[in-house]
Structures are given as C-alpha cells and as structure tokens.
Amino acid sequence: MIRACVIACALAATPVLAEDRKIDCDNPMIQSEMNFCAYQAWQQADEELNETYGWALGVSENWSLAAQDALRDAQRAWVPYRDAACEAEGFLFEGGSMQPLIVYSCKEHLTRQRTQEMRAVYEMH
C-alpha cells in the first residue's frame, strides 16, 4: 500500500511541478525534478515504441494474420513484464523519494531496448 502511494503521489505531483516552473531536464537539481524528468524520458521512449510497434504491425501484414497475432501477443506479454521488472527494481528504494526515479528510468531503459529489438527484427524484412 505504501509503495502504491509513493508512486501515485509522485505521479500526482508531477504535473503541478511542471506548471510551477520550467524544469531543465538536462540539469535537474532536486529529486522531484529528477523524478519528473525520468517520467518524461519514459513517456518519450513509450511514444517511440508505440510508433515502432505500429510500423512493425504494418510490416507483419505482408506475412500473415498469424504473424500479426504473434506480434500483438508478444507486445501484450512484454508490457506487464516491463512493469513488473521495474517495480521489483524500485523495491530496492521503497519509501524513498528516489523510488520513482528508479522505476521510471528502468521503464525507459527496457522500453528503448524493446524498440531497438523490434526495429532490428522487422527491418530485416
């Protein structure tokens, strides 16, 4: 319960922080800024993954319906894996102000990795 509150509270505070002042994500100075910037980086990575996924689905149309279904199933399985893996990593900092930074950074890393892997596979065809 505490873990959920820490993450939820960090998310809830993020938009307020962004509205109050411009945050320089090239040089965040305090933990809340670091958390905000990590969240933004993850969101950007997630947008890129979604674009790549859409592209890969288009490429898989050239193969078969089974190929498209396999890609959808893989992606649907991967998202909960990513979230669980990053939540587990965040437990190392449970209750601390750094926990959201760890979780968001993990999600960004795994999301970028998934994007690269998907591009590599579907660019071959």
Coordinates of C-alpha atoms in Angstrom, one line a residue:
M1 CA 0.0 0.0 0.0
I2 CA 2.8 2.4 0.9
R3 CA 4.6 1.6 -2.4
A4 CA 1.5 2.4 -4.4
C5 CA 1.0 5.7 -2.6
V6 CA 4.7 6.7 -3.1
I7 CA 4.4 6.1 -6.9
A8 CA 0.9 7.6 -7.1
C9 CA 1.9 10.6 -5.1
A10 CA 4.9 11.2 -7.3
L11 CA 2.7 11.0 -10.4
A12 CA 0.2 13.3 -8.9
A13 CA 2.8 15.9 -8.0
T14 CA 4.5 15.7 -11.4
P15 CA 2.1 18.0 -13.4
V16 CA 2.0 20.6 -10.6
L17 CA 5.7 20.7 -10.5
A18 CA 5.8 21.2 -14.3
E19 CA 3.3 24.0 -14.2
D20 CA 5.0 25.9 -11.3
R21 CA 8.3 26.4 -13.1
K22 CA 10.3 25.3 -16.2
I23 CA 12.4 22.3 -15.4
D24 CA 15.7 21.8 -17.1
C25 CA 15.9 18.1 -17.7
D26 CA 19.5 18.5 -18.9
N27 CA 20.3 19.5 -15.3
P28 CA 17.7 18.6 -12.8
M29 CA 18.6 20.0 -9.4
I30 CA 16.3 18.3 -6.9
Q31 CA 14.8 14.9 -6.5
S32 CA 11.3 15.9 -7.6
E33 CA 12.8 17.4 -10.8
M34 CA 14.8 14.2 -11.4
N35 CA 11.6 12.1 -10.9
F36 CA 9.8 14.4 -13.3
C37 CA 12.5 14.2 -16.0
A38 CA 12.7 10.4 -15.7
Y39 CA 9.0 10.2 -16.2
Q40 CA 9.2 12.5 -19.2
A41 CA 12.0 10.4 -20.7
W42 CA 10.0 7.2 -20.2
Q43 CA 6.9 8.8 -21.9
Q44 CA 9.1 9.8 -24.9
A45 CA 10.5 6.3 -25.1
D46 CA 7.0 4.8 -24.9
E47 CA 5.8 7.1 -27.7
E48 CA 8.7 5.8 -29.9
L49 CA 7.9 2.2 -29.0
N50 CA 4.2 2.7 -29.9
E51 CA 5.3 4.2 -33.3
T52 CA 7.7 1.3 -33.9
Y53 CA 5.0 -1.2 -32.9
G54 CA 2.6 0.3 -35.4
W55 CA 5.2 0.2 -38.1
A56 CA 6.1 -3.5 -37.2
L57 CA 2.4 -4.4 -37.4
G58 CA 2.3 -2.9 -40.9
V59 CA 5.4 -4.9 -41.9
S60 CA 3.8 -8.1 -40.5
E61 CA 0.8 -7.6 -42.7
N62 CA 3.0 -8.8 -45.5
W63 CA 3.3 -12.2 -43.8
S64 CA 0.1 -13.5 -42.4
L65 CA -2.6 -12.9 -39.8
A66 CA -0.8 -15.3 -37.5
A67 CA 2.3 -13.2 -37.7
Q68 CA 0.4 -10.1 -36.7
D69 CA -1.3 -12.0 -33.8
A70 CA 2.1 -13.3 -32.7
L71 CA 3.5 -9.7 -32.5
R72 CA 0.4 -8.5 -30.7
D73 CA 0.7 -11.3 -28.2
A74 CA 4.4 -10.7 -27.7
Q75 CA 3.8 -7.0 -27.0
R76 CA 0.9 -7.7 -24.7
A77 CA 3.1 -10.0 -22.7
W78 CA 6.1 -7.7 -22.7
V79 CA 4.3 -4.7 -21.2
P80 CA 3.4 -6.4 -17.9
Y81 CA 6.9 -7.9 -17.8
R82 CA 8.5 -4.5 -18.1
D83 CA 6.2 -3.0 -15.4
A84 CA 6.8 -5.9 -13.0
A85 CA 10.6 -5.9 -13.6
C86 CA 10.8 -2.2 -12.9
E87 CA 8.5 -2.4 -9.9
A88 CA 10.8 -5.1 -8.5
E89 CA 13.8 -2.8 -9.1
G90 CA 12.0 0.1 -7.4
F91 CA 11.5 -2.0 -4.3
L92 CA 15.2 -1.6 -3.5
F93 CA 14.3 2.1 -2.8
E94 CA 10.9 1.5 -1.3
G95 CA 9.5 4.5 0.6
G96 CA 12.3 6.8 -0.6
S97 CA 11.9 9.9 -2.8
M98 CA 14.3 8.2 -5.3
Q99 CA 11.9 5.3 -5.9
P100 CA 10.0 6.9 -8.8
L101 CA 13.3 7.8 -10.5
I102 CA 14.5 4.2 -10.4
V103 CA 11.1 2.9 -11.7
Y104 CA 10.8 5.4 -14.5
S105 CA 14.5 5.0 -15.5
C106 CA 14.1 1.3 -15.6
K107 CA 10.9 1.6 -17.8
E108 CA 12.7 4.0 -20.1
H109 CA 15.7 1.6 -20.5
L110 CA 13.6 -1.5 -21.1
T111 CA 11.3 0.4 -23.5
R112 CA 14.1 1.7 -25.6
Q113 CA 15.7 -1.8 -25.6
R114 CA 12.4 -3.3 -26.8
T115 CA 12.1 -0.6 -29.5
Q116 CA 15.6 -1.4 -30.8
E117 CA 14.9 -5.1 -30.8
M118 CA 11.7 -4.7 -32.6
R119 CA 13.3 -2.5 -35.3
A120 CA 16.1 -4.9 -35.7
V121 CA 13.8 -7.9 -36.4
Y122 CA 11.3 -6.1 -38.6
E123 CA 13.8 -4.1 -40.6
M124 CA 15.3 -7.4 -41.9
H125 CA 12.1 -8.0 -43.9

